[in-house]
Short mmCIF file of N, CA, C and O in Angstrom, two decimals:
data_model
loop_
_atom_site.label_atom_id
_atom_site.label_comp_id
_atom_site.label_asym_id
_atom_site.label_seq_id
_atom_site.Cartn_x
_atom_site.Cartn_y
_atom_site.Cartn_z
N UNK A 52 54.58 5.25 -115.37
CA UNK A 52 54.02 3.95 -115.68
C UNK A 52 53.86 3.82 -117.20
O UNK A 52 54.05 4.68 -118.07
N UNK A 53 53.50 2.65 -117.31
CA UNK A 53 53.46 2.20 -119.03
C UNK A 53 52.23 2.00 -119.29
O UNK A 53 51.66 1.30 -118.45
N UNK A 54 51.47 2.44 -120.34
CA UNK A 54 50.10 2.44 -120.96
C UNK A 54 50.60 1.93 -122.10
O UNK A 54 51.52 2.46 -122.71
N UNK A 55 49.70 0.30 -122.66
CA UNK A 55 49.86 -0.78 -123.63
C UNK A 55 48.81 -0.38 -124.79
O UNK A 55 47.64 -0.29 -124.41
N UNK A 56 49.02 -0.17 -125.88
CA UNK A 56 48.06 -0.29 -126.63
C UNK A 56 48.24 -1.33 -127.75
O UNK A 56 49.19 -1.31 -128.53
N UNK A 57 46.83 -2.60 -127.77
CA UNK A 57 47.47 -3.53 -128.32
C UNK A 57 45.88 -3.73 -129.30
O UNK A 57 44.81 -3.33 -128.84
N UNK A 58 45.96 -4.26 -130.37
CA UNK A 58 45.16 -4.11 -131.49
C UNK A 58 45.51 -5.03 -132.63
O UNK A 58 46.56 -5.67 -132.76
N UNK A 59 44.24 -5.01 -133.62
CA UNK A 59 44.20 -5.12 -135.00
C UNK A 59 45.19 -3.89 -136.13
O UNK A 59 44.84 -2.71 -136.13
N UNK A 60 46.29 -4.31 -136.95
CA UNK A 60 46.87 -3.63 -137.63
C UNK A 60 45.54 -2.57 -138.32
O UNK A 60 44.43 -2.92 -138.74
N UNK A 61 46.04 -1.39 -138.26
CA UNK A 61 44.65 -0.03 -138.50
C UNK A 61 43.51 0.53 -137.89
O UNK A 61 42.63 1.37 -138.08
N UNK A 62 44.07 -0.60 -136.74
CA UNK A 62 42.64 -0.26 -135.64
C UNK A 62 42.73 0.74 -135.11
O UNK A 62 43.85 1.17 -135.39
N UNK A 63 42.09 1.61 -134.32
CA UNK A 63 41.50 2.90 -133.35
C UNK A 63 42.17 2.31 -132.07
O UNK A 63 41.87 1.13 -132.23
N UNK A 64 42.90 2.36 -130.86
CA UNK A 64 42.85 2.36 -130.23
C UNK A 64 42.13 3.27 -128.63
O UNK A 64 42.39 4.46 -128.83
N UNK A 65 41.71 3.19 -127.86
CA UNK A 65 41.73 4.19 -127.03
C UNK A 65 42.02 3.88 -125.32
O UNK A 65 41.70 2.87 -124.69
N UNK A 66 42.53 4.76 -124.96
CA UNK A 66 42.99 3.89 -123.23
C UNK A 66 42.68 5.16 -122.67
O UNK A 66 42.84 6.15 -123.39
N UNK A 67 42.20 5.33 -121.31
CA UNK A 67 41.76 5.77 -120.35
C UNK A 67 42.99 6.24 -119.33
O UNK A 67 43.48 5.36 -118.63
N UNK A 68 43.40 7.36 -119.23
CA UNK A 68 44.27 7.43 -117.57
C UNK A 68 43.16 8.20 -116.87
O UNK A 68 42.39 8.83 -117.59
N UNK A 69 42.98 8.21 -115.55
CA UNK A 69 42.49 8.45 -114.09
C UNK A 69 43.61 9.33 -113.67
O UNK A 69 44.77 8.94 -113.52
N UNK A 70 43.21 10.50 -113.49
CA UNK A 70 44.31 11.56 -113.17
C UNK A 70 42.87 11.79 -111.54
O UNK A 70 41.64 11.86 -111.50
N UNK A 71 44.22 11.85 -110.26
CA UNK A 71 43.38 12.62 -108.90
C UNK A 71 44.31 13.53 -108.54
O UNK A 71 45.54 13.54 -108.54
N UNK A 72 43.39 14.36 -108.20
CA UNK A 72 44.05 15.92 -107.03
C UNK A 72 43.62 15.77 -105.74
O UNK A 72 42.52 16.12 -105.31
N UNK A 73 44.89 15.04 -104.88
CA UNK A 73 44.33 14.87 -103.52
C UNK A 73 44.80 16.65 -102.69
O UNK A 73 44.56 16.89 -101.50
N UNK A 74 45.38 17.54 -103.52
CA UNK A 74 45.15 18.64 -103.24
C UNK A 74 43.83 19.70 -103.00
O UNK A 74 42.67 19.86 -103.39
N UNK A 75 44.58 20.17 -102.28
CA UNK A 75 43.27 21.50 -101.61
C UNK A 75 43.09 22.36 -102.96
O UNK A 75 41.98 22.88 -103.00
N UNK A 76 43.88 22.62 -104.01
CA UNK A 76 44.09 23.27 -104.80
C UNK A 76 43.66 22.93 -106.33
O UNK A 76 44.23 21.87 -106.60
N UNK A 77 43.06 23.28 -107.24
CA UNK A 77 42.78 22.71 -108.46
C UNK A 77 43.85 23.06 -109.02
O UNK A 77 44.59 24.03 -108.81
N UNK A 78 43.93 21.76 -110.12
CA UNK A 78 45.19 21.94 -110.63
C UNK A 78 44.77 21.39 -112.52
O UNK A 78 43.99 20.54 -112.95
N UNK A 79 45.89 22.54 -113.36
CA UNK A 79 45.31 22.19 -114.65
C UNK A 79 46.94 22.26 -114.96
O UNK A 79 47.86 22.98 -114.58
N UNK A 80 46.78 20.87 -116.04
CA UNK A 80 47.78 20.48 -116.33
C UNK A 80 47.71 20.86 -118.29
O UNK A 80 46.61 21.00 -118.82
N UNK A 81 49.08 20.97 -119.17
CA UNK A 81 49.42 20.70 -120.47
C UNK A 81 49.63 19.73 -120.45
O UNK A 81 50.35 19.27 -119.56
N UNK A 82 48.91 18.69 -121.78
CA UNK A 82 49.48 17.68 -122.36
C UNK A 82 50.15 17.45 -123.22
O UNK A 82 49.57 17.74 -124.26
N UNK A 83 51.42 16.94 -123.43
CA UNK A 83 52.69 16.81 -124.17
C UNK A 83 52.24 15.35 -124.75
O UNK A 83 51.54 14.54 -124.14
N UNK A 84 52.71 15.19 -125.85
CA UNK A 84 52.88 13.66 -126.85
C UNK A 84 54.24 14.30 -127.25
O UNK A 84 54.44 15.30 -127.93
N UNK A 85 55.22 13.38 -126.61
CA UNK A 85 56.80 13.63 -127.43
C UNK A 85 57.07 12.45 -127.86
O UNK A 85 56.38 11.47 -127.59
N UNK A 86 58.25 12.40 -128.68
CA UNK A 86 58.79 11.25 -129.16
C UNK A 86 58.66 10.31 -130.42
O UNK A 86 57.62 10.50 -131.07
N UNK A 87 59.42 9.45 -130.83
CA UNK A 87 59.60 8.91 -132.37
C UNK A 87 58.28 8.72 -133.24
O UNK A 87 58.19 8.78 -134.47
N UNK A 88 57.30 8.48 -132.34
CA UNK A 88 55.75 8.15 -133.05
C UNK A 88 54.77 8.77 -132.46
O UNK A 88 53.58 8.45 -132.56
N UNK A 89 55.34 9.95 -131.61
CA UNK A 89 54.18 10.80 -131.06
C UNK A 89 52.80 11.50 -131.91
O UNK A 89 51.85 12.08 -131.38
N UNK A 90 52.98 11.29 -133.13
CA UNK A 90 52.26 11.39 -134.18
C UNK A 90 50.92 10.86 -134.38
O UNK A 90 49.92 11.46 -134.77
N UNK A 91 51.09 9.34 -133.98
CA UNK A 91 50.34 8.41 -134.23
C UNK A 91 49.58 8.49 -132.89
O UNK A 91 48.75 7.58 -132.95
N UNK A 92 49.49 8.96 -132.03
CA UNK A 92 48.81 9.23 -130.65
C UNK A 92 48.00 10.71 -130.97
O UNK A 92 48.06 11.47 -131.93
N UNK A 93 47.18 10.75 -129.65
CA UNK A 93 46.17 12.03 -129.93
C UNK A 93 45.08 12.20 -128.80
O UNK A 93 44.17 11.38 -128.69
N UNK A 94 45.17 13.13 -128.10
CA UNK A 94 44.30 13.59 -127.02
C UNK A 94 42.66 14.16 -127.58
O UNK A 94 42.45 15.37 -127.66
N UNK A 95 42.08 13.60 -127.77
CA UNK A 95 40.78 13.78 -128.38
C UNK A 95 40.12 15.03 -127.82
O UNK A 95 39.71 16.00 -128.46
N UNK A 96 40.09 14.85 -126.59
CA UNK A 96 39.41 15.87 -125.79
C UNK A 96 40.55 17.07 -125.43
O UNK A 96 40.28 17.74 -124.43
N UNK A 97 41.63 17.37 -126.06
CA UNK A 97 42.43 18.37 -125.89
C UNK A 97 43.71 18.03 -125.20
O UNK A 97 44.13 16.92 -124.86
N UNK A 98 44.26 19.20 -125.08
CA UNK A 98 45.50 19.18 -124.33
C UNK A 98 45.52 19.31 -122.75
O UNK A 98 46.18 18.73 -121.89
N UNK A 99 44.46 20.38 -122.69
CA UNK A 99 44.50 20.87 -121.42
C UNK A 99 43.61 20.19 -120.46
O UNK A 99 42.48 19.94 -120.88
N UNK A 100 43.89 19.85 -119.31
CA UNK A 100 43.48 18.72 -118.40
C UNK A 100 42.85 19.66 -116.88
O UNK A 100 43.75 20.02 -116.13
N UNK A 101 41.80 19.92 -116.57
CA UNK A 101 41.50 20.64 -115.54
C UNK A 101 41.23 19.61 -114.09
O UNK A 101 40.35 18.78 -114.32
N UNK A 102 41.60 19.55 -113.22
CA UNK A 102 41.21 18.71 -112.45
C UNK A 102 40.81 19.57 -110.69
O UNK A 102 41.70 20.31 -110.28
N UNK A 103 39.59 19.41 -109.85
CA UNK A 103 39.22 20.55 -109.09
C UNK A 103 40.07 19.75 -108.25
O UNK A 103 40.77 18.82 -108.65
N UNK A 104 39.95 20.22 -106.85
CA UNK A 104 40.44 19.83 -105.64
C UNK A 104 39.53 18.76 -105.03
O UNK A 104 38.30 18.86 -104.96
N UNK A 105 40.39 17.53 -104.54
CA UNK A 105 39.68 16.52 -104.12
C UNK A 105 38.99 15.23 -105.22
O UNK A 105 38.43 14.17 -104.97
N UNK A 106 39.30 15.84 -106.39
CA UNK A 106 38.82 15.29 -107.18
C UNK A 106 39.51 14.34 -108.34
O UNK A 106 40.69 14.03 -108.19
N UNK A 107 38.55 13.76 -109.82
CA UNK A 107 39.43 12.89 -110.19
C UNK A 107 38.69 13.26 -111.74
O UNK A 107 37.63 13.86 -111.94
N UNK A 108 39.77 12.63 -112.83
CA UNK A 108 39.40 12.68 -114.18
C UNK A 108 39.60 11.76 -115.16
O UNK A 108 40.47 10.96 -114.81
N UNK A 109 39.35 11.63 -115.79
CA UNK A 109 39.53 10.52 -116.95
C UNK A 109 40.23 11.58 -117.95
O UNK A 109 39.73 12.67 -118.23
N UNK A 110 41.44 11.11 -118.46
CA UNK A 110 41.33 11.23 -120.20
C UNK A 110 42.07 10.75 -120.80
O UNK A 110 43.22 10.46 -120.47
N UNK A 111 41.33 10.48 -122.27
CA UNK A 111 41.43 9.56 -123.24
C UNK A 111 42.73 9.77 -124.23
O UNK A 111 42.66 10.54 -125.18
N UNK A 112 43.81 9.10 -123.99
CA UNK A 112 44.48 9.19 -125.70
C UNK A 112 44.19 7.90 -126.57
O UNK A 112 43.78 6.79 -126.26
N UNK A 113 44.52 8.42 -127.62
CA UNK A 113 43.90 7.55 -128.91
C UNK A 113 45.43 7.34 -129.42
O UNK A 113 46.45 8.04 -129.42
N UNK A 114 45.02 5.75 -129.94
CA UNK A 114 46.12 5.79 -131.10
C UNK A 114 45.91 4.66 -132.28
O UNK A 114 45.47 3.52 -132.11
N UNK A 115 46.36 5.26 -133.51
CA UNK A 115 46.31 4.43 -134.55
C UNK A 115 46.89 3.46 -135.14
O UNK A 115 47.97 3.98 -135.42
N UNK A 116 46.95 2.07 -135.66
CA UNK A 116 48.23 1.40 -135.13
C UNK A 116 48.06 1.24 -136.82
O UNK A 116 47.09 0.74 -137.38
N UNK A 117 49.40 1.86 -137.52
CA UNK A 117 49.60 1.88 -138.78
C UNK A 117 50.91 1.13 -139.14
O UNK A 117 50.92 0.68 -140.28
N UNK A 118 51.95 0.94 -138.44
CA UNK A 118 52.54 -0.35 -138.68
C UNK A 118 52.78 -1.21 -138.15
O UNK A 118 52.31 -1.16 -137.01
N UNK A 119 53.64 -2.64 -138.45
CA UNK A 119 53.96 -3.55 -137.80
C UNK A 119 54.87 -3.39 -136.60
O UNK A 119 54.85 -4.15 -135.63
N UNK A 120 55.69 -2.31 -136.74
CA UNK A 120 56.92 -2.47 -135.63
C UNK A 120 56.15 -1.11 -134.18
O UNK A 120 55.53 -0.05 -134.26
N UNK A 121 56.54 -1.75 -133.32
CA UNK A 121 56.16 -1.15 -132.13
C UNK A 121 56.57 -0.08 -132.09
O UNK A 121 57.71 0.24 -132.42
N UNK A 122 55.31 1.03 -131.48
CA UNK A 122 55.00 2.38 -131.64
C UNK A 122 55.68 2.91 -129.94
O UNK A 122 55.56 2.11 -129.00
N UNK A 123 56.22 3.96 -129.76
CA UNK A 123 56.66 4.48 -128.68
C UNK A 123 56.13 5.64 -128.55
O UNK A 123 55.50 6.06 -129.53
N UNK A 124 56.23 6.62 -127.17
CA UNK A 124 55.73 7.73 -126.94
C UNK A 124 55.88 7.71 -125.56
O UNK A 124 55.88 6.75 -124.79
N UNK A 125 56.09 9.66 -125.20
CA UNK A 125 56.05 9.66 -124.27
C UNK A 125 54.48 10.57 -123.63
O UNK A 125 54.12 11.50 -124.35
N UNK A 126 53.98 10.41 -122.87
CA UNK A 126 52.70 11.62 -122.16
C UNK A 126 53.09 12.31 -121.69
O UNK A 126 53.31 11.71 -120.63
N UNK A 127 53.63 13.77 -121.46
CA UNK A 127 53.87 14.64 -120.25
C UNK A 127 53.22 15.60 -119.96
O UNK A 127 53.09 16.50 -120.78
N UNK A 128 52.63 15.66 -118.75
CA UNK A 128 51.35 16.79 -118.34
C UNK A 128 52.37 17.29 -117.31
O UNK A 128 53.01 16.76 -116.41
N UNK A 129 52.27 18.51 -117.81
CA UNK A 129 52.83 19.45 -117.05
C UNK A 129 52.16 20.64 -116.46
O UNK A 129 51.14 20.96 -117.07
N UNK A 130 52.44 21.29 -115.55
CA UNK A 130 51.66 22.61 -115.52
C UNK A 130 52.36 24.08 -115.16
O UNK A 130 53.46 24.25 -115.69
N UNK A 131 52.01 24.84 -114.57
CA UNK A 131 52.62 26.15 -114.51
C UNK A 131 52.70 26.47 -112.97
O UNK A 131 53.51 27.31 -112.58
N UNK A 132 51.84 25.81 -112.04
CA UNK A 132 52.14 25.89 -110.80
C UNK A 132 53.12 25.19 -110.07
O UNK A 132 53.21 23.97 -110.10
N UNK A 133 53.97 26.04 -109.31
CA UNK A 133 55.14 25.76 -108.26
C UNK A 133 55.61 24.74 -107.93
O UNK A 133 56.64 24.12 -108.21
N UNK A 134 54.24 24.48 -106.89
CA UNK A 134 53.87 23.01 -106.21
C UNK A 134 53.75 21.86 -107.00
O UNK A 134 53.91 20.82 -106.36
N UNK A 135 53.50 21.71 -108.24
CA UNK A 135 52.71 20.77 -109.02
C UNK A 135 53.84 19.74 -109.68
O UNK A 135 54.68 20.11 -110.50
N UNK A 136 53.76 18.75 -109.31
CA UNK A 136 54.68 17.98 -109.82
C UNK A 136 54.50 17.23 -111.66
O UNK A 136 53.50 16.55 -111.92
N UNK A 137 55.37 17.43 -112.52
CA UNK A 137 55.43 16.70 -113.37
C UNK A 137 54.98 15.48 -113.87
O UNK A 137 55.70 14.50 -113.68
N UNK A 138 53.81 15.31 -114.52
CA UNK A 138 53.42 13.71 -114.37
C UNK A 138 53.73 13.02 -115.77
O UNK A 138 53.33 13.64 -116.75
N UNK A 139 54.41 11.78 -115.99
CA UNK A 139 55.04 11.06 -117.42
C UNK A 139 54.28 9.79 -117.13
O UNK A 139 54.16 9.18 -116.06
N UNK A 140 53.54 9.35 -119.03
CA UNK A 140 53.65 7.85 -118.94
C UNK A 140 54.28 7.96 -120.20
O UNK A 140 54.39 8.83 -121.07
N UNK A 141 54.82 6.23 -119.93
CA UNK A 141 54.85 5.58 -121.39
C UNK A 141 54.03 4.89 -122.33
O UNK A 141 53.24 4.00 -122.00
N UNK A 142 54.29 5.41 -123.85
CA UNK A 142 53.05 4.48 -124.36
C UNK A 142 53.76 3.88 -125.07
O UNK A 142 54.91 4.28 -125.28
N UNK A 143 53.23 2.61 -125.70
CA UNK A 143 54.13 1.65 -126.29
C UNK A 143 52.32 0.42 -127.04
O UNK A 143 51.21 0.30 -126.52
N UNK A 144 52.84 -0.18 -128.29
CA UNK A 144 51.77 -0.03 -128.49
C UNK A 144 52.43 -1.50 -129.48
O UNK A 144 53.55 -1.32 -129.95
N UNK A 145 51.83 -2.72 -129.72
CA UNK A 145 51.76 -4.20 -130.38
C UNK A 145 50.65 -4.39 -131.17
O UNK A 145 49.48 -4.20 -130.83
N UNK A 146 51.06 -4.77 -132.26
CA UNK A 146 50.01 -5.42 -133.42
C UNK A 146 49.76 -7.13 -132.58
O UNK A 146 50.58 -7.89 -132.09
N UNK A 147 48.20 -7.23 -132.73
CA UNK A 147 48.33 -8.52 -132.07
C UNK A 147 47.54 -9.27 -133.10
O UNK A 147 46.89 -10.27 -132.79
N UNK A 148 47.57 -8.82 -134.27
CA UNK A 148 46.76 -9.53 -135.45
C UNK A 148 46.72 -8.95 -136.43
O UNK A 148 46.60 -7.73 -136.28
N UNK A 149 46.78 -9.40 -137.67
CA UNK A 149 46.10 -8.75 -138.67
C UNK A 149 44.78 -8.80 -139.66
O UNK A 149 44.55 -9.90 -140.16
N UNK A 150 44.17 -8.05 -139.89
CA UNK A 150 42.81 -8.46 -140.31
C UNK A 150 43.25 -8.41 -142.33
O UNK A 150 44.18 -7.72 -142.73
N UNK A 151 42.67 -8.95 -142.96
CA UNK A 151 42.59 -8.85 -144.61
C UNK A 151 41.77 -7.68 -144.82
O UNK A 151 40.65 -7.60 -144.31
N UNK A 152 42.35 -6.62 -145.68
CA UNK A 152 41.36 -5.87 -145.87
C UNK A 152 40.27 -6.35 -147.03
O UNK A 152 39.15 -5.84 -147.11
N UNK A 153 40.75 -7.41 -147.94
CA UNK A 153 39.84 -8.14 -148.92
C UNK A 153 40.57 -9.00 -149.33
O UNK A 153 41.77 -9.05 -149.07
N UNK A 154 39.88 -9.91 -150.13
CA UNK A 154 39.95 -11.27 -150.86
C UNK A 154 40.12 -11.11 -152.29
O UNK A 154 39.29 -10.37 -152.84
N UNK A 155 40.98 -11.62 -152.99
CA UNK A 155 41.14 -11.29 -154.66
C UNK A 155 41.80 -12.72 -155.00
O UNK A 155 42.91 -13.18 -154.74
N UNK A 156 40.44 -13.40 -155.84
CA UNK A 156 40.73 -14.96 -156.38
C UNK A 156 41.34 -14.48 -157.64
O UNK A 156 41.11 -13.42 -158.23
N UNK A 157 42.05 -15.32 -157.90
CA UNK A 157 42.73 -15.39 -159.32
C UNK A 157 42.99 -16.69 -159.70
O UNK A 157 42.77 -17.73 -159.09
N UNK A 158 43.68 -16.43 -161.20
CA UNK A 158 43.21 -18.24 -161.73
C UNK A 158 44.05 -17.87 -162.78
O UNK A 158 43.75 -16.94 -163.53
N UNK A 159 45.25 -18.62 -162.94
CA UNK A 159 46.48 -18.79 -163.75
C UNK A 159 47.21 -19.88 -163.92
O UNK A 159 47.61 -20.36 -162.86
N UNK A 160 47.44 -20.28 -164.62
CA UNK A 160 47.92 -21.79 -165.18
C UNK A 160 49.47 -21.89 -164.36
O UNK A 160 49.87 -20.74 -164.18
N UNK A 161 50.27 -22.73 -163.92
CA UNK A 161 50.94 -22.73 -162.84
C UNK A 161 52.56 -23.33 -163.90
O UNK A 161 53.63 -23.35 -163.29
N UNK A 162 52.55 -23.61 -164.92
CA UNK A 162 53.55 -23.72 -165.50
C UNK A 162 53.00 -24.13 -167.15
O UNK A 162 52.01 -24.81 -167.42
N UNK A 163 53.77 -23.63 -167.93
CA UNK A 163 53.69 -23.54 -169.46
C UNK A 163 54.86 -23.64 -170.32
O UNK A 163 55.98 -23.15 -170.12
N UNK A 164 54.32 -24.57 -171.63
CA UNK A 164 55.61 -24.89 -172.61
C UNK A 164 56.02 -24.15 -173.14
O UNK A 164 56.98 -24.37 -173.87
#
């Protein structure tokens, strides 16, 4: 699936995935950021994702939106057990405004002999 991150040019973003283990088994996953702007993304709370059996988790990636042209990335949590299937999102990320970082009046005569 696709996770949107959409913002003020320099803003903080942060989005939430809901990871469940409808397994009998706890399962701990690696988190991967690959790709052209995987840079600009960031797992705050780590890489490593523990989730018990029966249960469910939140976690947070962050991202910074430092230019105009749309940011890509991929998520991949992977893990080391057998059974455990591969989980991918996409992130993809739109400037939906820009804020001024300040105001600078000036005052210059607009044509001269």
């Amino acid at each position: 699936s696709t996770i949107e991150f959409t913002g003020a040019l320099h803003a903080t973003v942060t989005k939430q995935i809901r990871l469940k283990n409808p397994s009998k088994k706890t399962l701990i996953y690696n988190a991967i950021l690959i790709g052209r702007d995987a840079d600009d993304f960031s797992l705050p709370k780590g890489s490593t994702v523990t989730i018990a059996s029966k249960k469910q988790v939140s976690m947070n990636v962050e991202f910074t939106i430092r230019f105009l042209h749309p940011a890509e990335a991929v998520l991949l949590l992977t893990s080391s057990g057998i059974d455990t299937a591969t989980v991918s999102f996409s992130l993809k990320s739109e400037v939906k405004h820009i804020e001024p970082a300040g105001t600078l009046k000036c005052k210059s005569p607009c044509y001269e002999l």
